[in-house]
Amino acid sequence: VSRVYLNGEFLAREDARLSIDDRGFLFGDGVYEVSRAVRGRLFEDDAHWDRLSRGLREIAISVADQLDAHRLREISLRLLDENDLTGTDATIYLQITRGAALRTHWFPPAQTAPTIFASARAFEIPRTLRETGASAITHPDVRWLRCDIKSVNLLPNVLAKQRAHEVGAFEAVLIRDGTVTEGASANLFGVVDGELRTHPLSNHILPGITRKVLFELAEELEIPIVERPIRAEELPRLQELFATGTTTDVQPLVALDGRPVGDGRPGPIGIKLRKALEIRMGTG
Amino acid sequence: VSRVYLNGEFLAREDARLSIDDRGFLFGDGVYEVSRAVRGRLFEDDAHWDRLSRGLREIAISVADQLDAHRLREISLRLLDENDLTGTDATIYLQITRGAALRTHWFPPAQTAPTIFASARAFEIPRTLRETGASAITHPDVRWLRCDIKSVNLLPNVLAKQRAHEVGAFEAVLIRDGTVTEGASANLFGVVDGELRTHPLSNHILPGITRKVLFELAEELEIPIVERPIRAEELPRLQELFATGTTTDVQPLVALDGRPVGDGRPGPIGIKLRKALEIRMGTG
């Protein structure tokens, strides 16, 4: 049975129960992170902590007494250990909400303890899919205007991902005002006219940790990245397209809305970055 | 102690616990309703059921085996009874999520049971506030583009309401692309140049039940309502402004961003509609 962390305790998953007054349940009033561990080593945990801290600040949830980077590291490592995940690939899920309180749209009393939940799970890298590429569909981006906050207000993402899933596609390419923002659960990079492009950091996309690592790797590899959104009308000219994220790594997208991207096979820039990422993570 | 309904059972509130894998908690993947009861009579319960059913359809959650209008009525009346609320004003909260399952953005397996939660609470009408009027602030509308679905993706509403709360205001008047959409937790009506205006039904506002009732009452009272958004630049010319909703009734807003609305007192159209609503509800 899986062991999870909830508000200071390590428990069997089925014993970790929430109040029906939890603001995560009632309002989606919280943030989360999914991070990666490779054979017991946490990958980019400082970057995940920084993003989490920023999100908590943005929505004014304080965990000062309960959690800091050091404590989160301890919790993560113990979850890996208790779930026999120290020898394999794993993901760690962390969610923090504003806690349980009498339902009001405004914040509950200051003494309300946040809910802190973490769990770990084995992760099997879909190596064949990474090699052969996956398909994607385009979908309207109807999300809120603070997509830079990794909140659990994920219903539009769920609906877009489900639409992709129904047609056997891996990801939905979200389009807002005629430009590609990101995927339903990943950032996107594309090659147009030989230029590697991705949406600049803004309120319209999540500042992905894998995205950040790819910028570092691209610099080492002397691959220039242009932070300019891909426009919908440029999609037919895409030479490469790939999704990036903590569980997505670098996932080539070789078909879009049923038409091949480029020559319909993973392109050289994506392959180069995927391999560099595998070396960095130690998953190659 | 309060008694609530959860997945077929009536329980003490503290015994009603959720799985940490509930998609309401993880994704805000659900819809809700707040309805009103007056001395044991449900108000507009058919309209609430219709809106709920539509929302469930829109996000493809099926409760066919667990809930219908008749069963919801039974649950609601029993909650009123078990909580000694049959002689007073009360609200009934209902939330339905896609249930608990292994976390994936796409939908869980079809056999996953939805989570159905309902509770009732005494409601004290803030009569003084209804008489004297309340204040409001303007705030950017950063919500998603399906505000017609009453989902629990409410973080932007929470943040806007908190901002209002911090400055002692009752409501945030949300503005998108230069036009007033609605409040953080209520629809809005305003009088400009003698004309009663409200945002037309669209993906940008919730189809409020009180809003619907007010259209019926306005027709009886021969007060024309123009469904055209109020533009931000018209706000200084507002003669009246009021918020409407299940727990808001008709709440005059007599100050906006610290400046009086009209002469700073509740206006005649709002008063007339508030009184007609009280008669209809039986709360007068």
Coordinates of C-alpha atoms in Angstrom, one line a residue:
Chain A
V1 CA 0.0 0.0 0.0
S2 CA 1.2 3.5 -0.8
R3 CA 2.3 5.8 2.0
V4 CA 1.5 9.5 1.7
Y5 CA 2.2 12.7 3.7
L6 CA -0.6 14.8 5.1
N7 CA -0.3 17.7 7.5
G8 CA 2.7 16.4 9.4
E9 CA 2.0 12.7 9.3
F10 CA 3.0 9.8 7.1
L11 CA -0.1 7.6 6.5
A12 CA -1.4 4.8 4.3
R13 CA -3.0 6.5 1.3
E14 CA -6.5 5.3 2.3
D15 CA -6.2 6.7 5.8
A16 CA -5.3 10.2 4.4
R17 CA -8.7 11.8 4.4
L18 CA -9.7 15.4 3.8
S19 CA -12.3 17.6 5.4
I20 CA -15.2 18.3 3.1
D21 CA -14.6 21.9 4.1
D22 CA -11.1 21.9 2.6
R23 CA -10.8 24.9 0.3
G24 CA -8.9 22.8 -2.2
F25 CA -12.2 20.9 -2.7
L26 CA -14.5 23.8 -2.4
F27 CA -12.6 26.5 -4.4
G28 CA -9.5 24.9 -6.0
D29 CA -7.8 27.3 -3.5
G30 CA -4.3 25.9 -3.7
V31 CA -1.2 25.2 -5.6
Y32 CA 0.8 22.1 -6.5
E33 CA 4.0 20.8 -7.9
V34 CA 5.0 17.5 -9.6
S35 CA 8.7 16.8 -9.3
R36 CA 10.9 14.0 -10.5
A37 CA 13.2 11.7 -8.7
V38 CA 15.8 9.4 -10.3
R39 CA 17.0 6.5 -8.3
G40 CA 16.4 8.4 -5.0
R41 CA 17.9 11.7 -6.2
L42 CA 15.5 14.7 -6.5
F43 CA 15.8 16.5 -9.8
E44 CA 15.6 20.4 -9.7
D45 CA 14.0 20.4 -6.3
D46 CA 15.2 23.9 -5.6
A47 CA 13.5 25.2 -8.8
H48 CA 10.3 23.4 -7.8
W49 CA 10.5 24.9 -4.3
D50 CA 11.1 28.4 -5.8
R51 CA 8.1 28.1 -8.1
L52 CA 5.9 26.8 -5.3
S53 CA 7.0 29.6 -2.9
R54 CA 6.2 32.2 -5.5
G55 CA 2.7 30.6 -6.2
L56 CA 2.0 30.6 -2.5
R57 CA 3.0 34.2 -2.2
E58 CA 0.9 35.2 -5.2
I59 CA -2.3 33.7 -3.7
A60 CA -1.2 34.6 -0.1
I61 CA -1.0 31.2 1.5
S62 CA 1.5 31.0 4.3
V63 CA 3.2 27.7 5.2
A64 CA 6.0 29.4 7.2
D65 CA 5.6 27.2 10.3
Q66 CA 5.0 23.9 8.5
L67 CA 7.2 23.8 5.4
D68 CA 10.5 25.1 4.0
A69 CA 12.8 23.8 1.3
H70 CA 14.7 21.6 3.8
R71 CA 11.6 20.1 5.3
L72 CA 10.1 19.4 1.8
R73 CA 13.3 17.6 0.8
E74 CA 13.1 15.4 3.9
I75 CA 9.4 14.6 3.2
S76 CA 10.2 13.8 -0.4
L77 CA 13.1 11.5 0.4
R78 CA 11.1 9.8 3.1
L79 CA 8.2 9.2 0.7
L80 CA 10.6 7.7 -1.8
D81 CA 12.0 5.5 0.9
E82 CA 8.7 4.4 2.4
N83 CA 7.4 3.5 -1.0
D84 CA 10.4 1.6 -2.2
L85 CA 11.2 4.2 -4.9
T86 CA 14.8 4.9 -4.2
G87 CA 16.0 2.6 -7.0
T88 CA 13.8 3.7 -9.8
D89 CA 12.2 6.7 -11.6
A90 CA 9.5 8.4 -9.6
T91 CA 7.3 11.4 -9.4
I92 CA 6.5 13.4 -6.2
Y93 CA 3.2 15.2 -6.0
L94 CA 2.8 18.1 -3.6
Q95 CA -0.3 20.1 -3.0
I96 CA -1.0 22.9 -0.6
T97 CA -4.4 24.5 0.0
R98 CA -5.7 27.3 2.2
G99 CA -7.0 24.6 4.6
A100 CA -10.5 23.7 5.9
A101 CA -12.8 26.4 7.2
L102 CA -16.4 27.7 7.1
R103 CA -17.0 28.4 3.4
T104 CA -16.5 32.0 2.5
H105 CA -15.1 33.3 -0.8
W106 CA -12.8 35.5 1.1
F107 CA -9.9 34.0 3.1
P108 CA -10.6 32.1 6.3
P109 CA -9.3 33.3 9.6
A110 CA -5.5 33.7 9.7
Q111 CA -5.0 30.8 12.2
T112 CA -6.5 28.4 9.7
A113 CA -3.8 25.7 9.0
P114 CA -3.0 25.1 5.3
T115 CA -3.5 21.5 4.1
I116 CA -0.2 20.0 3.0
F117 CA -0.3 16.8 1.0
A118 CA 2.5 14.9 -0.7
S119 CA 2.8 11.5 -2.3
A120 CA 5.2 9.6 -4.5
R121 CA 4.6 7.2 -7.3
A122 CA 6.8 5.1 -9.6
F123 CA 7.2 6.6 -13.0
E124 CA 7.8 4.6 -16.1
I125 CA 9.3 6.6 -18.9
P126 CA 7.4 5.9 -22.1
R127 CA 10.6 5.4 -24.1
T128 CA 8.9 4.2 -27.3
L129 CA 6.6 7.3 -27.4
R130 CA 9.6 9.5 -26.8
E131 CA 11.4 7.8 -29.7
T132 CA 8.6 7.6 -32.2
G133 CA 6.7 10.8 -31.3
A134 CA 3.1 11.4 -30.4
S135 CA 0.2 13.2 -31.9
A136 CA -1.6 16.3 -30.7
I137 CA -4.7 18.4 -31.4
T138 CA -5.2 22.1 -31.3
H139 CA -7.7 23.4 -28.7
P140 CA -8.9 26.8 -27.6
D141 CA -7.1 28.1 -24.5
V142 CA -9.9 29.1 -22.3
R143 CA -8.0 29.2 -19.0
W144 CA -7.8 32.1 -16.6
L145 CA -5.3 34.9 -17.0
R146 CA -2.9 33.7 -14.3
C147 CA -1.6 30.6 -15.9
D148 CA 1.8 31.4 -14.4
I149 CA 0.4 30.2 -11.0
K150 CA 0.4 26.4 -10.8
S151 CA -3.0 26.3 -9.1
V152 CA -5.3 23.4 -8.9
N153 CA -7.9 25.3 -10.9
L154 CA -7.3 22.8 -13.7
L155 CA -10.8 22.1 -15.1
P156 CA -10.0 23.7 -18.5
N157 CA -6.8 21.7 -18.7
V158 CA -8.7 18.5 -17.8
L159 CA -11.3 19.2 -20.5
A160 CA -8.6 19.9 -23.2
K161 CA -6.6 16.8 -22.2
Q162 CA -9.7 14.7 -22.3
R163 CA -10.5 15.9 -25.8
A164 CA -7.0 14.9 -26.9
H165 CA -7.3 11.6 -25.1
E166 CA -10.6 10.8 -26.9
V167 CA -9.0 11.0 -30.3
G168 CA -5.9 9.1 -29.2
A169 CA -3.7 12.2 -29.0
F170 CA -1.1 12.8 -26.3
E171 CA -1.5 16.5 -25.9
A172 CA -3.7 19.5 -26.7
V173 CA -1.9 22.5 -28.2
L174 CA -3.7 25.5 -26.6
I175 CA -4.4 28.5 -28.8
R176 CA -5.4 31.9 -27.4
D177 CA -6.0 34.9 -29.6
G178 CA -4.4 33.2 -32.5
T179 CA -1.2 32.2 -30.8
V180 CA 0.0 28.9 -29.3
T181 CA 0.5 29.3 -25.5
E182 CA 1.4 25.9 -24.2
G183 CA -0.1 22.4 -23.8
A184 CA -2.8 21.2 -21.4
S185 CA -0.1 19.9 -19.1
A186 CA 3.2 20.8 -20.7
N187 CA 5.1 23.7 -22.3
L188 CA 5.6 23.7 -26.0
F189 CA 8.5 24.4 -28.3
G190 CA 8.4 24.5 -32.1
V191 CA 10.8 25.0 -35.0
V192 CA 9.6 27.4 -37.7
D193 CA 11.8 28.5 -40.5
G194 CA 14.7 26.8 -38.8
E195 CA 14.2 28.8 -35.6
L196 CA 13.4 27.2 -32.3
R197 CA 10.6 29.1 -30.7
T198 CA 8.6 29.0 -27.5
H199 CA 6.1 31.3 -25.8
P200 CA 7.8 33.9 -23.5
L201 CA 7.2 33.7 -19.8
S202 CA 4.0 35.7 -19.1
N203 CA 0.7 35.3 -17.3
H204 CA -0.4 33.0 -20.1
I205 CA 2.0 30.1 -19.5
L206 CA 3.4 28.1 -16.6
P207 CA 7.1 28.8 -16.0
G208 CA 8.1 25.2 -16.6
I209 CA 11.1 23.7 -14.7
T210 CA 11.9 21.5 -17.7
R211 CA 11.5 24.6 -19.9
K212 CA 14.1 26.3 -17.7
V213 CA 16.5 23.3 -17.9
L214 CA 16.1 23.2 -21.7
F215 CA 17.2 26.9 -21.9
E216 CA 20.3 25.9 -20.0
L217 CA 21.0 22.9 -22.1
A218 CA 20.3 24.8 -25.4
E219 CA 22.9 27.4 -24.4
E220 CA 25.4 24.6 -23.8
L221 CA 24.6 23.1 -27.1
E222 CA 24.6 26.6 -28.8
I223 CA 21.0 26.1 -30.0
P224 CA 19.4 29.6 -29.9
I225 CA 15.8 29.8 -28.6
V226 CA 13.6 32.6 -29.6
E227 CA 10.9 33.5 -27.0
R228 CA 8.2 34.5 -29.4
P229 CA 4.8 32.7 -29.6
I230 CA 4.1 30.5 -32.6
R231 CA 1.1 31.9 -34.4
A232 CA -1.8 29.6 -35.4
E233 CA -1.1 30.4 -39.1
E234 CA 2.5 29.2 -38.7
L235 CA 1.4 25.7 -37.5
P236 CA 1.3 24.2 -41.1
R237 CA 5.0 25.4 -41.5
L238 CA 6.2 23.7 -38.3
Q239 CA 9.3 21.7 -38.9
E240 CA 9.4 20.3 -35.3
L241 CA 7.1 20.5 -32.3
F242 CA 7.7 19.1 -28.9
A243 CA 6.1 19.2 -25.4
T244 CA 8.2 19.6 -22.3
G245 CA 7.5 19.0 -18.7
T246 CA 8.4 17.1 -15.5
T247 CA 6.7 13.9 -16.7
T248 CA 6.8 14.8 -20.4
D249 CA 10.6 15.3 -20.6
V250 CA 11.0 16.3 -24.3
Q251 CA 8.2 14.6 -26.1
P252 CA 8.2 15.0 -29.9
L253 CA 4.8 15.8 -31.4
V254 CA 4.8 14.4 -34.9
A255 CA 1.2 15.0 -35.9
L256 CA -1.1 17.9 -35.3
D257 CA -4.8 17.6 -36.0
G258 CA -4.1 14.6 -38.1
R259 CA -1.5 16.2 -40.3
P260 CA 2.2 15.4 -40.0
V261 CA 4.5 18.0 -38.3
G262 CA 7.5 18.4 -40.6
D263 CA 8.2 15.0 -42.1
G264 CA 6.1 13.3 -39.5
R265 CA 9.1 12.1 -37.5
P266 CA 10.9 13.5 -34.4
G267 CA 13.2 16.3 -35.6
P268 CA 16.9 16.8 -34.9
I269 CA 16.6 19.7 -32.4
G270 CA 14.1 17.9 -30.2
I271 CA 16.2 14.7 -30.3
K272 CA 19.3 16.6 -29.3
L273 CA 17.6 18.4 -26.4
R274 CA 15.9 15.2 -25.3
K275 CA 19.2 13.4 -25.1
A276 CA 20.9 16.3 -23.3
L277 CA 18.0 16.2 -20.8
E278 CA 18.4 12.5 -20.2
I279 CA 22.0 13.0 -19.5
R280 CA 21.3 15.8 -17.1
M281 CA 18.6 13.8 -15.3
G282 CA 20.6 10.6 -15.4
T283 CA 17.8 8.7 -17.1
G284 CA 19.5 8.0 -20.4
Chain B
V1 CA -23.3 19.1 15.3
S2 CA -24.1 19.6 11.7
R3 CA -25.2 16.7 9.6
V4 CA -24.2 16.5 5.9
Y5 CA -24.8 14.2 3.0
L6 CA -21.9 12.4 1.3
N7 CA -22.2 9.7 -1.4
G8 CA -25.5 8.2 -0.2
E9 CA -25.0 8.7 3.6
F10 CA -26.1 11.2 6.1
L11 CA -23.2 11.8 8.5
A12 CA -21.9 14.2 11.1
R13 CA -19.8 16.9 9.3
E14 CA -16.6 15.8 10.9
D15 CA -17.1 12.2 9.8
A16 CA -17.6 13.2 6.2
R17 CA -14.1 12.8 4.8
L18 CA -12.8 12.9 1.3
S19 CA -10.1 10.8 -0.5
I20 CA -7.0 12.9 -1.2
D21 CA -7.4 11.5 -4.7
D22 CA -10.8 13.3 -5.1
R23 CA -10.6 15.2 -8.4
G24 CA -12.4 18.1 -6.7
F25 CA -9.3 18.5 -4.6
L26 CA -6.7 17.8 -7.3
F27 CA -8.3 19.6 -10.3
G28 CA -11.3 21.5 -9.1
D29 CA -13.0 19.0 -11.4
G30 CA -16.6 19.6 -10.4
V31 CA -19.6 21.9 -10.2
Y32 CA -21.7 23.2 -7.3
E33 CA -24.9 24.9 -6.4
V34 CA -26.0 27.1 -3.4
S35 CA -29.8 27.2 -3.1
R36 CA -32.1 28.8 -0.6
A37 CA -34.8 27.5 1.7
V38 CA -37.3 29.6 3.5
R39 CA -38.9 27.9 6.5
G40 CA -38.5 24.5 5.1
R41 CA -39.6 25.4 1.5
L42 CA -37.0 25.1 -1.2
F43 CA -36.8 28.2 -3.4
E44 CA -36.3 27.7 -7.2
D45 CA -35.0 24.2 -6.7
D46 CA -36.0 23.2 -10.2
A47 CA -34.0 26.1 -11.7
H48 CA -31.0 25.1 -9.6
W49 CA -31.3 21.5 -10.7
D50 CA -31.5 22.6 -14.4
R51 CA -28.4 24.7 -14.1
L52 CA -26.6 21.9 -12.2
S53 CA -27.6 19.3 -14.9
R54 CA -26.4 21.6 -17.6
G55 CA -23.0 22.1 -15.9
L56 CA -22.6 18.4 -15.4
R57 CA -23.4 17.8 -19.1
E58 CA -20.9 20.5 -20.1
I59 CA -18.1 18.9 -18.2
A60 CA -19.3 15.3 -18.8
I61 CA -19.9 14.1 -15.3
S62 CA -22.7 11.6 -15.1
V63 CA -24.7 11.2 -11.9
A64 CA -27.5 9.2 -13.5
D65 CA -27.5 6.4 -11.0
Q66 CA -27.1 8.5 -7.9
L67 CA -29.1 11.7 -8.3
D68 CA -32.1 13.2 -10.0
A69 CA -34.3 16.2 -9.2
H70 CA -36.5 14.2 -7.0
R71 CA -33.7 12.6 -5.0
L72 CA -31.9 16.0 -4.6
R73 CA -35.2 17.4 -3.2
E74 CA -35.4 14.5 -0.7
I75 CA -31.7 15.0 0.3
S76 CA -32.2 18.8 0.7
L77 CA -35.4 18.4 2.8
R78 CA -33.8 15.8 5.0
L79 CA -30.7 18.1 5.6
L80 CA -33.0 20.9 6.6
D81 CA -34.8 18.5 8.9
E82 CA -31.8 16.9 10.5
N83 CA -30.2 20.3 11.1
D84 CA -33.3 22.0 12.6
L85 CA -33.6 24.4 9.7
T86 CA -37.2 23.9 8.8
G87 CA -38.4 27.0 10.6
T88 CA -35.8 29.5 9.4
D89 CA -33.8 30.8 6.4
A90 CA -31.2 28.4 5.2
T91 CA -28.8 27.7 2.4
I92 CA -28.1 24.3 0.9
Y93 CA -24.7 23.6 -0.6
L94 CA -24.3 20.9 -3.2
Q95 CA -21.1 19.9 -4.9
I96 CA -20.4 17.1 -7.4
T97 CA -17.0 16.1 -8.5
R98 CA -15.7 13.5 -10.9
G99 CA -14.7 11.3 -8.0
A100 CA -11.5 9.8 -6.6
A101 CA -9.1 8.1 -9.0
L102 CA -5.4 7.8 -9.9
R103 CA -4.4 11.3 -11.0
T104 CA -4.5 11.9 -14.7
H105 CA -5.6 15.1 -16.4
W106 CA -7.9 13.1 -18.7
F107 CA -11.0 11.6 -17.2
P108 CA -10.8 8.5 -14.9
P109 CA -12.3 5.2 -15.9
A110 CA -16.0 5.3 -16.6
Q111 CA -16.9 3.3 -13.5
T112 CA -15.4 5.9 -11.2
A113 CA -18.2 7.1 -8.9
P114 CA -18.7 10.9 -8.7
T115 CA -18.5 12.5 -5.3
I116 CA -21.8 14.0 -4.2
F117 CA -21.7 16.2 -1.2
A118 CA -24.5 18.4 0.3
S119 CA -24.9 20.4 3.5
A120 CA -27.3 22.9 4.9
R121 CA -26.6 25.9 7.0
A122 CA -28.7 28.6 8.7
F123 CA -28.8 31.9 6.8
E124 CA -29.3 35.2 8.5
I125 CA -30.4 37.8 6.0
P126 CA -28.2 40.9 6.6
R127 CA -31.2 43.2 6.6
T128 CA -29.4 46.4 7.6
L129 CA -26.9 46.0 4.7
R130 CA -29.8 45.4 2.3
E131 CA -31.4 48.6 3.6
T132 CA -28.4 50.9 3.8
G133 CA -26.4 49.5 0.9
A134 CA -22.8 48.2 0.7
S135 CA -19.6 49.3 -1.0
A136 CA -17.7 47.6 -3.8
I137 CA -14.5 47.8 -5.7
T138 CA -13.6 47.3 -9.3
H139 CA -11.3 44.4 -10.1
P140 CA -9.9 42.8 -13.3
D141 CA -11.9 39.7 -14.4
V142 CA -9.1 37.2 -14.9
R143 CA -11.4 34.1 -14.9
W144 CA -11.6 31.5 -17.5
L145 CA -13.8 31.7 -20.6
R146 CA -16.5 29.4 -19.3
C147 CA -17.9 31.4 -16.4
D148 CA -21.3 30.0 -17.5
I149 CA -20.3 26.8 -15.8
K150 CA -20.7 26.9 -12.0
S151 CA -17.5 25.0 -11.4
V152 CA -15.3 24.9 -8.3
N153 CA -12.4 26.5 -10.2
L154 CA -13.0 29.6 -8.0
L155 CA -9.5 30.8 -7.2
P156 CA -9.9 34.1 -9.2
N157 CA -13.2 34.7 -7.4
V158 CA -11.6 34.0 -4.1
L159 CA -8.7 36.5 -4.8
A160 CA -11.1 39.2 -6.0
K161 CA -13.5 38.7 -3.1
Q162 CA -10.5 38.8 -0.6
R163 CA -9.3 42.1 -2.2
A164 CA -12.8 43.5 -1.6
H165 CA -12.9 42.1 1.9
E166 CA -9.6 43.7 2.8
V167 CA -10.9 47.2 2.1
G168 CA -14.2 46.6 3.8
A169 CA -16.1 46.2 0.6
F170 CA -18.9 43.7 0.0
E171 CA -18.2 42.8 -3.6
A172 CA -15.7 43.1 -6.4
V173 CA -17.1 44.4 -9.7
L174 CA -15.3 42.4 -12.3
I175 CA -14.2 44.1 -15.5
R176 CA -13.1 42.3 -18.6
D177 CA -12.0 44.1 -21.8
G178 CA -13.5 47.3 -20.5
T179 CA -16.9 46.0 -19.6
V180 CA -18.5 44.9 -16.3
T181 CA -19.2 41.2 -16.4
E182 CA -20.5 40.4 -12.9
G183 CA -19.4 40.3 -9.3
A184 CA -17.0 37.8 -7.7
S185 CA -20.0 35.8 -6.3
A186 CA -23.1 37.6 -7.7
N187 CA -24.6 39.0 -10.9
L188 CA -24.7 42.8 -11.3
F189 CA -27.4 45.2 -12.4
G190 CA -26.9 48.9 -13.0
V191 CA -29.0 51.9 -13.9
V192 CA -27.3 54.2 -16.5
D193 CA -29.2 57.1 -18.1
G194 CA -32.4 55.7 -16.5
E195 CA -32.0 52.3 -18.1
L196 CA -31.7 49.1 -16.1
R197 CA -28.8 47.2 -17.6
T198 CA -27.1 43.8 -17.0
H199 CA -24.6 41.7 -18.9
P200 CA -26.3 39.3 -21.4
L201 CA -26.0 35.6 -20.8
S202 CA -22.8 34.4 -22.3
N203 CA -19.7 32.5 -21.5
H204 CA -18.5 35.4 -19.4
I205 CA -21.2 35.3 -16.7
L206 CA -23.0 32.8 -14.5
P207 CA -26.7 32.4 -15.5
G208 CA -27.9 33.4 -12.0
I209 CA -31.1 32.0 -10.6
T210 CA -31.9 35.2 -8.8
R211 CA -31.1 37.1 -12.1
K212 CA -33.7 34.9 -13.8
V213 CA -36.3 35.6 -11.1
L214 CA -35.6 39.3 -11.3
F215 CA -36.3 39.2 -15.0
E216 CA -39.7 37.6 -14.2
L217 CA -40.4 40.2 -11.4
A218 CA -39.3 43.1 -13.6
E219 CA -41.7 42.1 -16.3
E220 CA -44.5 42.0 -13.7
L221 CA -43.5 45.4 -12.5
E222 CA -43.1 46.7 -16.0
I223 CA -39.5 47.6 -15.5
P224 CA -37.6 47.1 -18.7
I225 CA -34.2 45.4 -18.5
V226 CA -31.6 45.9 -21.2
E227 CA -29.1 43.0 -21.6
R228 CA -26.1 45.1 -22.6
P229 CA -22.9 45.2 -20.6
I230 CA -22.1 48.3 -18.6
R231 CA -18.8 49.8 -19.9
A232 CA -16.1 50.8 -17.5
E233 CA -16.3 54.4 -18.7
E234 CA -20.1 54.5 -17.8
L235 CA -19.4 53.6 -14.1
P236 CA -19.1 57.3 -13.0
R237 CA -22.6 57.8 -14.5
L238 CA -24.2 54.9 -12.6
Q239 CA -27.4 56.0 -10.9
E240 CA -27.9 52.6 -9.2
L241 CA -25.9 49.4 -8.9
F242 CA -26.9 46.2 -7.2
A243 CA -25.6 42.7 -6.8
T244 CA -28.0 39.7 -7.1
G245 CA -27.6 36.1 -6.1
T246 CA -28.9 33.3 -3.9
T247 CA -27.3 34.6 -0.7
T248 CA -27.1 38.2 -2.0
D249 CA -30.8 38.7 -2.8
V250 CA -30.8 42.2 -4.2
Q251 CA -28.0 44.0 -2.5
P252 CA -27.6 47.7 -3.3
L253 CA -24.0 48.8 -3.9
V254 CA -23.9 52.5 -3.0
A255 CA -20.2 53.2 -3.3
L256 CA -17.7 52.0 -5.9
D257 CA -13.9 52.5 -5.4
G258 CA -14.7 54.9 -2.6
R259 CA -17.0 57.2 -4.7
P260 CA -20.8 57.2 -4.3
V261 CA -23.0 55.5 -6.8
G262 CA -25.8 57.9 -7.7
D263 CA -26.6 59.9 -4.6
G264 CA -24.9 57.2 -2.4
R265 CA -28.1 55.6 -1.3
P266 CA -30.0 52.6 -2.5
G267 CA -32.0 53.6 -5.6
P268 CA -35.7 53.2 -6.4
I269 CA -35.4 50.4 -9.0
G270 CA -33.3 48.2 -6.8
I271 CA -35.5 48.8 -3.8
K272 CA -38.6 47.9 -5.8
L273 CA -37.0 44.6 -7.1
R274 CA -35.7 43.7 -3.7
K275 CA -39.1 44.0 -2.2
A276 CA -40.7 42.0 -5.0
L277 CA -38.1 39.3 -4.5
E278 CA -38.8 39.2 -0.7
I279 CA -42.4 38.7 -1.4
R280 CA -41.7 36.0 -3.9
M281 CA -39.4 34.2 -1.5
G282 CA -41.5 34.8 1.5
T283 CA -38.7 36.5 3.5
G284 CA -40.2 40.0 3.6

